[in-house]
């Protein structure tokens, strides 16, 4: 809603700040003004614009590449129904659906997103989404800090490096200490030092990711979460590949109290790194510490289902100086795409898709590790990623593959120098046997010098 001002109002306000006109408020100072006009594309007709963008599309080489790259952003098939429904005009608004009387459709969509996340994680409550998985982790840690009053957190080194980097950025501003647990020889978190680390009860949370950044399924073994909780430390689980939730045991089943993660795999394109959609789910104990907003379901005066914003416990526009979160919005449209995707896939379809990811990855792993000089770096069970040890430097192998229009995966040496001979490879339902054949052929033809250590 816009409230117009009368000329007298405007004149009075300008006089109060000593400006002659509204134009003076936006006039660029001479010292900053451009010296010459900026060269921009002239006005074009719609036909000319279409031709121009067709030319851009023809320059794009991405469709010619075969990709085995994942590491936090995953290629999955998106049914056309996702775009057809998500792009309806009713959903395309920049406004937050606060007003229940005019936003029942969007509020219902958010409510259903929350419900899907709660079901997939096995936890009591989920929020309306946050920016992405990394910020979800940071916000989950803040929940644990608020719950315990402690100023340190213990994080597995097998949590995605980008997630840990974002957490450290948050931690720096909050004076939190971030310590790490090492990873073990099988690719899972080494819990050997856990008891000693928790003995003085200084940590607010223990954070593990499953599947972790090496692709290893890293759920806490039976009894470990219960032992952690005896020290009044919160167990946080991270899920960077949401598709795994359809195949693996729920995070709540292995003791997670707060589950954070990334939902991009559900109906959202990779799109050069974003936007993505983070989620946070938790036990009821942490309900009032969740950032962002929660939509609830009720009935109106006539007994019909009605959806309303029910809780915003931490936001600055609600709690002002007492707010404990800087997240004041949710990724509504990305969450909408994910919700439509989950509804279209259904329980059986999602499980079948996850099973296909496992099968494709198993095929990929068997084929590439059969090559001379190549082997799996870790032997822990995986979902749709695994670390492949190559003869020589991973960067050299990946460069040789890229020259053949194959994106072979992530060079783990970028984040773990001791793993500079390892590539994190991913296979999804979009990976075909022909793709794997092409990769195997390329790996077998890479000259030894391309992979050699320097």
Tab-separated table of C-alpha atoms in Angstrom:
chain	number	residue	atom	x	y	z
A	1	UNK	CA	0.000	0.000	0.000
A	2	UNK	CA	1.280	3.467	-0.859
A	3	UNK	CA	0.203	6.599	1.002
A	4	UNK	CA	0.524	9.646	-1.282
A	5	UNK	CA	1.747	12.937	0.108
A	6	UNK	CA	0.247	16.265	-0.808
A	7	UNK	CA	2.437	18.920	-2.454
A	8	UNK	CA	2.316	20.786	0.831
A	9	UNK	CA	3.589	17.699	2.686
A	10	UNK	CA	6.457	17.288	0.246
A	11	UNK	CA	7.370	20.955	0.384
A	12	UNK	CA	7.416	20.872	4.173
A	13	UNK	CA	9.640	17.791	4.272
A	14	UNK	CA	12.083	19.205	1.705
A	15	UNK	CA	12.278	22.415	3.667
A	16	UNK	CA	13.015	20.458	6.851
A	17	UNK	CA	16.103	18.849	5.304
A	18	UNK	CA	17.180	21.883	3.295
A	19	UNK	CA	16.649	20.509	-0.220
A	20	UNK	CA	14.952	22.437	-2.993
A	21	UNK	CA	13.329	19.546	-4.893
A	22	UNK	CA	12.911	15.759	-4.977
A	23	UNK	CA	15.348	15.609	-7.899
A	24	UNK	CA	18.051	16.967	-5.608
A	25	UNK	CA	17.720	13.818	-3.487
A	26	UNK	CA	18.813	11.577	-6.351
A	27	UNK	CA	21.151	13.890	-8.248
A	28	UNK	CA	24.583	12.317	-8.731
A	29	UNK	CA	27.378	14.613	-7.532
A	30	UNK	CA	29.515	15.986	-10.337
A	31	UNK	CA	32.574	14.262	-8.892
A	32	UNK	CA	30.894	10.869	-9.338
A	33	UNK	CA	28.987	11.491	-12.553
A	34	UNK	CA	29.969	9.646	-15.756
A	35	UNK	CA	32.232	11.587	-18.103
A	36	UNK	CA	30.856	9.857	-21.211
A	37	UNK	CA	27.693	7.877	-22.016
A	38	UNK	CA	27.768	4.148	-21.257
A	39	UNK	CA	27.539	1.961	-24.326
A	40	UNK	CA	24.489	-0.242	-23.948
A	41	UNK	CA	22.439	-2.288	-26.375
A	42	UNK	CA	19.944	-0.023	-28.140
A	43	UNK	CA	16.227	-0.549	-27.963
A	44	UNK	CA	15.258	-3.803	-29.705
A	45	UNK	CA	12.013	-5.324	-30.893
A	46	UNK	CA	10.810	-8.605	-29.380
A	47	UNK	CA	11.910	-10.463	-32.519
A	48	UNK	CA	15.361	-8.913	-32.315
A	49	UNK	CA	15.604	-9.766	-28.612
A	50	UNK	CA	14.693	-13.404	-29.346
A	51	UNK	CA	17.373	-13.559	-32.060
A	52	UNK	CA	19.917	-12.011	-29.717
A	53	UNK	CA	19.283	-14.549	-26.970
A	54	UNK	CA	19.198	-17.404	-29.478
A	55	UNK	CA	22.723	-16.372	-30.352
A	56	UNK	CA	23.698	-16.460	-26.687
A	57	UNK	CA	22.215	-19.955	-26.365
A	58	UNK	CA	24.187	-21.215	-29.355
A	59	UNK	CA	27.388	-20.114	-27.639
A	60	UNK	CA	26.569	-22.261	-24.602
A	61	UNK	CA	28.607	-25.451	-24.523
A	62	UNK	CA	27.263	-26.856	-21.247
A	63	UNK	CA	24.812	-29.328	-22.884
A	64	UNK	CA	27.738	-31.039	-24.583
A	65	UNK	CA	29.415	-31.882	-21.274
A	66	UNK	CA	28.962	-35.075	-19.284
A	67	UNK	CA	28.979	-34.289	-15.582
A	68	UNK	CA	29.913	-36.306	-12.524
A	69	UNK	CA	30.112	-33.184	-10.363
A	70	UNK	CA	28.059	-32.961	-7.176
A	71	UNK	CA	29.615	-31.940	-3.853
A	72	UNK	CA	26.635	-30.003	-2.563
A	73	UNK	CA	24.786	-29.130	-5.805
A	74	UNK	CA	23.177	-32.043	-7.619
A	75	UNK	CA	21.759	-32.713	-11.074
A	76	UNK	CA	18.354	-34.309	-10.762
A	77	UNK	CA	15.458	-34.603	-13.167
A	78	UNK	CA	12.814	-31.927	-12.648
A	79	UNK	CA	9.350	-32.935	-13.892
A	80	UNK	CA	7.727	-30.254	-16.105
A	81	UNK	CA	4.838	-29.953	-13.658
A	82	UNK	CA	7.178	-28.153	-11.226
A	83	UNK	CA	7.748	-25.212	-13.543
A	84	UNK	CA	4.195	-25.222	-14.884
A	85	UNK	CA	2.703	-24.768	-11.420
A	86	UNK	CA	5.434	-22.771	-9.692
A	87	UNK	CA	5.385	-20.108	-12.403
A	88	UNK	CA	1.679	-19.423	-12.105
A	89	UNK	CA	1.016	-15.769	-11.500
A	90	UNK	CA	-0.596	-16.420	-8.141
A	91	UNK	CA	2.769	-17.512	-6.762
A	92	UNK	CA	4.925	-14.814	-8.340
A	93	UNK	CA	5.001	-12.134	-5.704
A	94	UNK	CA	7.786	-10.389	-3.893
A	95	UNK	CA	5.648	-9.980	-0.823
A	96	UNK	CA	5.847	-12.215	2.218
A	97	UNK	CA	2.538	-13.998	2.746
A	98	UNK	CA	1.810	-12.484	6.129
A	99	UNK	CA	-1.820	-11.749	5.343
A	100	UNK	CA	-3.755	-14.948	5.908
A	101	UNK	CA	-6.890	-13.444	4.379
A	102	UNK	CA	-5.240	-13.133	0.943
A	103	UNK	CA	-2.409	-15.703	1.029
A	104	UNK	CA	-4.053	-19.048	1.773
A	105	UNK	CA	-2.490	-20.729	-1.283
A	106	UNK	CA	1.079	-19.771	-0.464
A	107	UNK	CA	0.640	-20.416	3.237
A	108	UNK	CA	-0.688	-23.895	2.450
A	109	UNK	CA	2.320	-24.544	0.185
A	110	UNK	CA	4.725	-23.526	2.965
A	111	UNK	CA	2.815	-25.645	5.476
A	112	UNK	CA	3.143	-28.648	3.168
A	113	UNK	CA	6.887	-27.949	2.688
A	114	UNK	CA	7.303	-27.977	6.474
A	115	UNK	CA	5.334	-31.222	6.658
A	116	UNK	CA	7.484	-32.937	4.012
A	117	UNK	CA	10.704	-31.913	5.779
A	118	UNK	CA	9.369	-33.089	9.137
A	119	UNK	CA	8.420	-36.452	7.600
A	120	UNK	CA	11.746	-36.895	5.787
A	121	UNK	CA	13.847	-36.020	8.839
A	122	UNK	CA	11.582	-37.746	11.375
A	123	UNK	CA	11.563	-34.644	13.565
A	124	UNK	CA	8.657	-32.821	15.180
A	125	UNK	CA	8.754	-29.449	13.465
A	126	UNK	CA	10.329	-27.735	10.441
A	127	UNK	CA	10.467	-24.073	9.478
A	128	UNK	CA	9.389	-22.327	6.290
A	129	UNK	CA	12.958	-22.610	4.874
A	130	UNK	CA	16.114	-20.514	5.087
A	131	UNK	CA	18.616	-19.322	2.502
A	132	UNK	CA	20.637	-22.487	1.956
A	133	UNK	CA	22.199	-25.456	3.709
A	134	UNK	CA	25.275	-23.582	4.932
A	135	UNK	CA	23.322	-20.784	6.621
A	136	UNK	CA	20.948	-23.423	7.964
A	137	UNK	CA	23.917	-25.020	9.726
A	138	UNK	CA	24.980	-21.693	11.223
A	139	UNK	CA	21.445	-21.030	12.431
A	140	UNK	CA	21.166	-24.558	13.829
A	141	UNK	CA	24.338	-24.010	15.834
A	142	UNK	CA	22.917	-20.739	17.181
A	143	UNK	CA	19.868	-22.710	18.313
A	144	UNK	CA	22.142	-25.055	20.254
A	145	UNK	CA	24.105	-22.152	21.742
A	146	UNK	CA	20.880	-20.529	22.903
A	147	UNK	CA	19.701	-23.818	24.372
A	148	UNK	CA	22.876	-24.538	26.340
A	149	UNK	CA	24.438	-21.146	26.993
A	150	UNK	CA	27.782	-22.562	25.844
A	151	UNK	CA	30.148	-20.817	23.447
A	152	UNK	CA	31.827	-23.657	21.579
A	153	UNK	CA	30.801	-26.248	19.004
A	154	UNK	CA	32.434	-29.488	17.852
A	155	UNK	CA	32.156	-30.109	14.114
A	156	UNK	CA	33.214	-33.107	12.049
A	157	UNK	CA	35.937	-32.354	9.503
A	158	UNK	CA	33.799	-34.379	7.088
A	159	UNK	CA	31.110	-31.682	7.066
A	160	UNK	CA	31.113	-29.856	3.722
A	161	UNK	CA	33.995	-27.310	3.749
A	162	UNK	CA	31.764	-24.499	2.491
A	163	UNK	CA	29.285	-25.145	5.280
A	164	UNK	CA	32.082	-25.013	7.841
A	165	UNK	CA	33.385	-21.782	6.313
A	166	UNK	CA	29.986	-20.114	6.654
A	167	UNK	CA	29.704	-21.405	10.214
A	168	UNK	CA	33.083	-19.907	11.083
A	169	UNK	CA	31.988	-16.562	9.647
A	170	UNK	CA	28.948	-16.574	11.923
A	171	UNK	CA	31.030	-17.863	14.841
A	172	UNK	CA	33.526	-15.038	14.504
A	173	UNK	CA	30.808	-12.464	15.044
A	174	UNK	CA	29.311	-14.373	17.954
A	175	UNK	CA	32.596	-15.174	19.712
A	176	UNK	CA	32.002	-18.890	19.297
A	177	UNK	CA	34.806	-21.425	19.222
A	178	UNK	CA	34.625	-24.011	16.450
A	179	UNK	CA	36.672	-27.169	17.020
A	180	UNK	CA	36.807	-30.146	14.699
A	181	UNK	CA	36.705	-33.917	14.916
A	182	UNK	CA	38.973	-35.608	12.338
A	183	UNK	CA	37.764	-38.072	9.754
A	184	UNK	CA	38.733	-41.722	9.983
A	185	UNK	CA	40.394	-44.026	7.462
A	186	UNK	CA	37.016	-45.272	6.208
A	187	UNK	CA	35.807	-41.721	5.411
A	188	UNK	CA	33.482	-41.385	8.403
A	189	UNK	CA	33.926	-39.130	11.414
A	190	UNK	CA	36.550	-40.395	13.861
A	191	UNK	CA	34.720	-40.551	17.183
A	192	UNK	CA	37.711	-41.863	19.111
A	193	UNK	CA	38.330	-38.559	20.885
A	194	UNK	CA	34.680	-37.667	21.396
A	195	UNK	CA	34.331	-38.737	25.035
A	196	UNK	CA	37.392	-36.764	26.103
A	197	UNK	CA	36.247	-33.714	24.160
A	198	UNK	CA	32.853	-33.689	25.834
A	199	UNK	CA	34.133	-34.380	29.335
A	200	UNK	CA	34.195	-30.738	30.451
A	201	UNK	CA	30.765	-30.021	28.940
A	202	UNK	CA	31.927	-26.925	27.072
A	203	UNK	CA	30.376	-27.704	23.687
A	204	UNK	CA	26.897	-26.588	22.750
A	205	UNK	CA	26.628	-29.095	19.926
A	206	UNK	CA	28.252	-31.939	18.059
A	207	UNK	CA	27.773	-31.591	14.296
A	208	UNK	CA	28.020	-34.445	11.812
A	209	UNK	CA	26.921	-34.690	8.174
A	210	UNK	CA	25.453	-37.768	6.501
A	211	UNK	CA	26.216	-38.528	3.747
A	212	UNK	CA	29.300	-36.469	4.439
A	213	UNK	CA	31.477	-34.533	1.990
A	214	UNK	CA	33.265	-37.754	0.993
A	215	UNK	CA	29.935	-39.366	0.191
A	216	UNK	CA	30.212	-41.672	3.198
A	217	UNK	CA	27.076	-42.422	5.171
A	218	UNK	CA	28.125	-40.938	8.497
A	219	UNK	CA	25.167	-41.435	10.825
A	220	UNK	CA	26.185	-41.774	14.471
A	221	UNK	CA	26.475	-45.410	15.612
A	222	UNK	CA	23.867	-46.726	18.030
A	223	UNK	CA	24.241	-45.305	21.515
A	224	UNK	CA	26.591	-42.446	20.602
A	225	UNK	CA	23.902	-39.782	20.394
A	226	UNK	CA	22.494	-40.841	23.762
A	227	UNK	CA	25.969	-40.578	25.278
A	228	UNK	CA	26.408	-37.098	23.804
A	229	UNK	CA	23.104	-35.982	25.269
A	230	UNK	CA	24.170	-37.042	28.772
A	231	UNK	CA	26.609	-34.110	28.613
A	232	UNK	CA	23.691	-31.807	27.710
A	233	UNK	CA	25.221	-31.313	24.258
A	234	UNK	CA	22.890	-30.992	21.267
A	235	UNK	CA	23.299	-33.392	18.331
A	236	UNK	CA	23.044	-31.584	14.974
A	237	UNK	CA	22.786	-33.521	11.719
A	238	UNK	CA	23.624	-31.968	8.331
A	239	UNK	CA	22.136	-33.150	5.037
A	240	UNK	CA	23.698	-31.630	1.923
A	241	UNK	CA	22.017	-34.087	-0.485
A	242	UNK	CA	18.312	-34.115	0.378
A	243	UNK	CA	17.605	-36.994	-2.006
A	244	UNK	CA	19.422	-39.262	0.446
A	245	UNK	CA	16.594	-38.755	2.935
A	246	UNK	CA	14.436	-40.994	0.737
A	247	UNK	CA	16.867	-43.886	1.022
A	248	UNK	CA	18.568	-43.652	4.404
A	249	UNK	CA	17.322	-43.862	7.987
A	250	UNK	CA	15.853	-40.596	9.220
A	251	UNK	CA	18.253	-38.303	11.116
A	252	UNK	CA	15.990	-38.519	14.164
A	253	UNK	CA	16.443	-42.303	14.216
A	254	UNK	CA	20.161	-41.905	14.914
A	255	UNK	CA	19.686	-39.269	17.574
A	256	UNK	CA	19.659	-35.921	15.785
A	257	UNK	CA	17.823	-33.163	17.664
A	258	UNK	CA	18.351	-30.432	15.076
A	259	UNK	CA	18.614	-31.335	11.400
A	260	UNK	CA	19.785	-28.727	8.893
A	261	UNK	CA	20.369	-29.080	5.199
A	262	UNK	CA	19.929	-28.157	1.584
A	263	UNK	CA	16.793	-28.966	-0.404
A	264	UNK	CA	18.040	-28.042	-3.902
A	265	UNK	CA	17.776	-31.634	-5.071
A	266	UNK	CA	13.993	-31.393	-4.798
A	267	UNK	CA	12.911	-29.650	-7.990
A	268	UNK	CA	15.403	-26.764	-7.996
A	269	UNK	CA	17.924	-26.391	-10.806
A	270	UNK	CA	21.613	-26.027	-10.048
A	271	UNK	CA	21.508	-22.647	-11.807
A	272	UNK	CA	25.155	-21.653	-11.389
A	273	UNK	CA	25.047	-22.122	-7.626
A	274	UNK	CA	21.695	-20.807	-6.592
A	275	UNK	CA	19.322	-19.764	-5.319
A	276	UNK	CA	18.949	-22.829	-3.167
A	277	UNK	CA	16.657	-23.623	-0.272
A	278	UNK	CA	17.855	-24.500	3.207
A	279	UNK	CA	15.789	-26.297	5.817
A	280	UNK	CA	15.813	-26.648	9.576
A	281	UNK	CA	13.902	-29.308	11.479
A	282	UNK	CA	14.033	-29.990	15.194
A	283	UNK	CA	12.460	-31.669	18.156
A	284	UNK	CA	9.643	-29.829	19.927
A	285	UNK	CA	12.106	-28.864	22.653
A	286	UNK	CA	13.748	-26.427	20.226
A	287	UNK	CA	10.534	-25.065	18.720
A	288	UNK	CA	10.975	-21.537	20.038
A	289	UNK	CA	14.598	-21.328	18.973
A	290	UNK	CA	14.021	-21.981	15.269
A	291	UNK	CA	14.831	-18.988	13.037
A	292	UNK	CA	12.523	-17.668	10.388
A	293	UNK	CA	8.859	-18.496	10.476
A	294	UNK	CA	6.498	-21.400	10.890
A	295	UNK	CA	3.121	-21.735	9.228
A	296	UNK	CA	0.380	-23.503	11.149
A	297	UNK	CA	-2.930	-25.044	10.150
A	298	UNK	CA	-6.167	-24.108	11.853
A	299	UNK	CA	-9.834	-23.616	10.923
A	300	UNK	CA	-11.753	-20.438	10.169
A	301	UNK	CA	-15.014	-19.383	11.770
A	302	UNK	CA	-16.876	-21.668	9.388
A	303	UNK	CA	-14.724	-24.688	10.202
A	304	UNK	CA	-12.772	-24.692	6.930
A	305	UNK	CA	-8.992	-25.342	6.886
A	306	UNK	CA	-7.068	-22.111	7.364
A	307	UNK	CA	-3.316	-21.474	7.295
A	308	UNK	CA	-1.586	-18.727	9.259
A	309	UNK	CA	1.902	-17.604	10.209
A	310	UNK	CA	2.069	-19.132	13.659
A	311	UNK	CA	5.525	-18.454	15.034
A	312	UNK	CA	8.424	-16.096	14.382
A	313	UNK	CA	10.397	-16.460	17.546
A	314	UNK	CA	13.743	-14.956	16.620
A	315	UNK	CA	13.272	-12.326	13.952
A	316	UNK	CA	14.374	-8.751	14.368
A	317	UNK	CA	11.141	-7.190	13.199
A	318	UNK	CA	9.283	-9.170	15.852
A	319	UNK	CA	11.692	-9.071	18.765
A	320	UNK	CA	13.677	-5.979	17.826
A	321	UNK	CA	16.863	-5.735	19.880
A	322	UNK	CA	16.214	-9.150	21.463
A	323	UNK	CA	16.220	-10.945	18.105
A	324	UNK	CA	18.732	-13.761	17.758
A	325	UNK	CA	18.561	-14.247	14.015
A	326	UNK	CA	19.215	-12.095	10.989
A	327	UNK	CA	17.084	-14.306	8.773
A	328	UNK	CA	13.794	-12.519	8.266
A	329	UNK	CA	12.568	-14.222	5.145
A	330	UNK	CA	12.322	-17.668	3.668
A	331	UNK	CA	13.098	-19.057	0.216
A	332	UNK	CA	9.406	-19.208	-0.535
A	333	UNK	CA	9.530	-19.836	-4.271
A	334	UNK	CA	12.373	-22.376	-4.071
A	335	UNK	CA	10.503	-24.134	-1.262
A	336	UNK	CA	7.393	-24.056	-3.451
A	337	UNK	CA	9.288	-25.786	-6.281
A	338	UNK	CA	10.518	-28.393	-3.817
A	339	UNK	CA	7.019	-28.924	-2.455
A	340	UNK	CA	5.542	-29.430	-5.934
A	341	UNK	CA	8.398	-31.802	-6.780
A	342	UNK	CA	7.797	-33.884	-3.651
A	343	UNK	CA	4.057	-33.996	-4.276
A	344	UNK	CA	4.596	-35.046	-7.891
A	345	UNK	CA	7.097	-37.764	-7.000
A	346	UNK	CA	5.134	-39.134	-4.083
A	347	UNK	CA	6.564	-41.499	-1.503
A	348	UNK	CA	7.127	-44.340	-3.967
A	349	UNK	CA	8.536	-42.182	-6.748
A	350	UNK	CA	10.989	-40.453	-4.436
A	351	UNK	CA	12.173	-43.757	-3.034
A	352	UNK	CA	12.564	-45.212	-6.524
A	353	UNK	CA	14.569	-42.175	-7.607
A	354	UNK	CA	16.854	-42.485	-4.580
A	355	UNK	CA	17.333	-46.193	-5.303
A	356	UNK	CA	18.304	-45.303	-8.874
A	357	UNK	CA	20.947	-42.919	-7.492
A	358	UNK	CA	22.405	-45.750	-5.434
A	359	UNK	CA	22.406	-48.141	-8.407
A	360	UNK	CA	24.006	-45.643	-10.794
A	361	UNK	CA	26.701	-44.792	-8.246
A	362	UNK	CA	27.449	-48.444	-7.641
A	363	UNK	CA	27.835	-48.976	-11.390
A	364	UNK	CA	30.100	-45.934	-11.670
A	365	UNK	CA	32.233	-47.027	-8.741
A	366	UNK	CA	32.672	-50.564	-10.028
A	367	UNK	CA	33.631	-49.395	-13.517
A	368	UNK	CA	36.192	-46.738	-12.590
A	369	UNK	CA	37.842	-48.706	-9.793
A	370	UNK	CA	38.364	-51.575	-12.236
A	371	UNK	CA	40.813	-49.389	-14.147
A	372	UNK	CA	44.508	-49.857	-13.423
A	373	UNK	CA	45.724	-47.295	-10.891
A	374	UNK	CA	42.267	-46.177	-9.743
A	375	UNK	CA	40.669	-47.170	-6.440
A	376	UNK	CA	38.052	-46.066	-3.933
A	377	UNK	CA	39.704	-43.857	-1.300
A	378	UNK	CA	37.284	-44.831	1.473
A	379	UNK	CA	35.314	-48.008	2.089
A	380	UNK	CA	32.357	-46.704	4.118
A	381	UNK	CA	28.898	-47.179	2.531
A	382	UNK	CA	27.826	-44.351	0.233
A	383	UNK	CA	24.675	-42.917	-1.360
A	384	UNK	CA	25.407	-41.174	-4.678
A	385	UNK	CA	28.979	-39.928	-4.221
A	386	UNK	CA	32.341	-41.479	-3.479
A	387	UNK	CA	36.008	-40.457	-3.405
A	388	UNK	CA	38.088	-41.941	-6.218
A	389	UNK	CA	41.860	-42.146	-5.816
A	390	UNK	CA	43.592	-41.526	-9.136
A	391	UNK	CA	47.166	-42.102	-10.291
A	392	UNK	CA	48.742	-38.685	-9.763
A	393	UNK	CA	47.126	-35.376	-9.029
A	394	UNK	CA	43.364	-35.065	-9.177
A	395	UNK	CA	43.626	-31.605	-10.717
A	396	UNK	CA	45.587	-33.002	-13.659
A	397	UNK	CA	43.087	-35.785	-14.267
A	398	UNK	CA	40.141	-33.381	-14.078
A	399	UNK	CA	41.801	-30.991	-16.528
A	400	UNK	CA	42.390	-33.833	-18.973
A	401	UNK	CA	38.748	-34.909	-18.630
A	402	UNK	CA	37.473	-31.382	-19.136
A	403	UNK	CA	39.417	-31.190	-22.384
A	404	UNK	CA	37.195	-34.116	-23.435
A	405	UNK	CA	34.076	-32.254	-22.267
A	406	UNK	CA	33.690	-34.333	-19.124
A	407	UNK	CA	33.306	-32.747	-15.687
A	408	UNK	CA	34.836	-35.523	-13.644
A	409	UNK	CA	33.983	-34.273	-10.170
A	410	UNK	CA	35.499	-32.244	-7.352
A	411	UNK	CA	39.215	-32.115	-6.615
A	412	UNK	CA	39.182	-32.915	-2.890
A	413	UNK	CA	42.714	-31.527	-2.635
A	414	UNK	CA	41.203	-28.036	-2.837
A	415	UNK	CA	39.893	-28.499	0.687
A	416	UNK	CA	41.950	-31.433	2.010
A	417	UNK	CA	45.590	-31.145	0.837
A	418	UNK	CA	46.258	-34.730	1.898
A	419	UNK	CA	43.605	-35.849	-0.608
A	420	UNK	CA	45.073	-34.141	-3.673
A	421	UNK	CA	44.965	-37.483	-5.471
A	422	UNK	CA	41.220	-37.900	-4.916
A	423	UNK	CA	38.161	-36.882	-6.949
A	424	UNK	CA	34.682	-36.752	-5.447
A	425	UNK	CA	32.452	-38.311	-8.117
A	426	UNK	CA	28.668	-38.216	-8.246
A	427	UNK	CA	26.056	-40.206	-10.131
A	428	UNK	CA	22.321	-39.500	-10.079
A	429	UNK	CA	19.279	-40.799	-11.923
A	430	UNK	CA	20.442	-38.641	-14.866
A	431	UNK	CA	23.713	-40.569	-15.173
A	432	UNK	CA	23.452	-43.198	-17.902
A	433	UNK	CA	25.571	-46.247	-18.642
A	434	UNK	CA	26.679	-44.451	-21.802
A	435	UNK	CA	27.936	-41.555	-19.653
A	436	UNK	CA	29.909	-43.983	-17.535
A	437	UNK	CA	31.308	-45.686	-20.642
A	438	UNK	CA	32.492	-42.313	-21.906
A	439	UNK	CA	34.182	-41.504	-18.594
A	440	UNK	CA	35.876	-44.892	-18.353
A	441	UNK	CA	37.184	-44.580	-21.891
A	442	UNK	CA	38.518	-41.096	-21.197
A	443	UNK	CA	40.211	-42.134	-17.948
A	444	UNK	CA	41.884	-45.057	-19.669
A	445	UNK	CA	43.229	-42.772	-22.409
A	446	UNK	CA	44.574	-39.972	-20.216
A	447	UNK	CA	48.311	-39.768	-20.758
A	448	UNK	CA	50.302	-40.598	-17.671
A	449	UNK	CA	51.932	-37.181	-17.740
A	450	UNK	CA	48.535	-35.494	-17.394
A	451	UNK	CA	48.028	-37.052	-14.003
A	452	UNK	CA	51.620	-37.145	-12.865
A	453	UNK	CA	52.609	-35.335	-9.680
A	454	UNK	CA	54.602	-32.199	-10.115
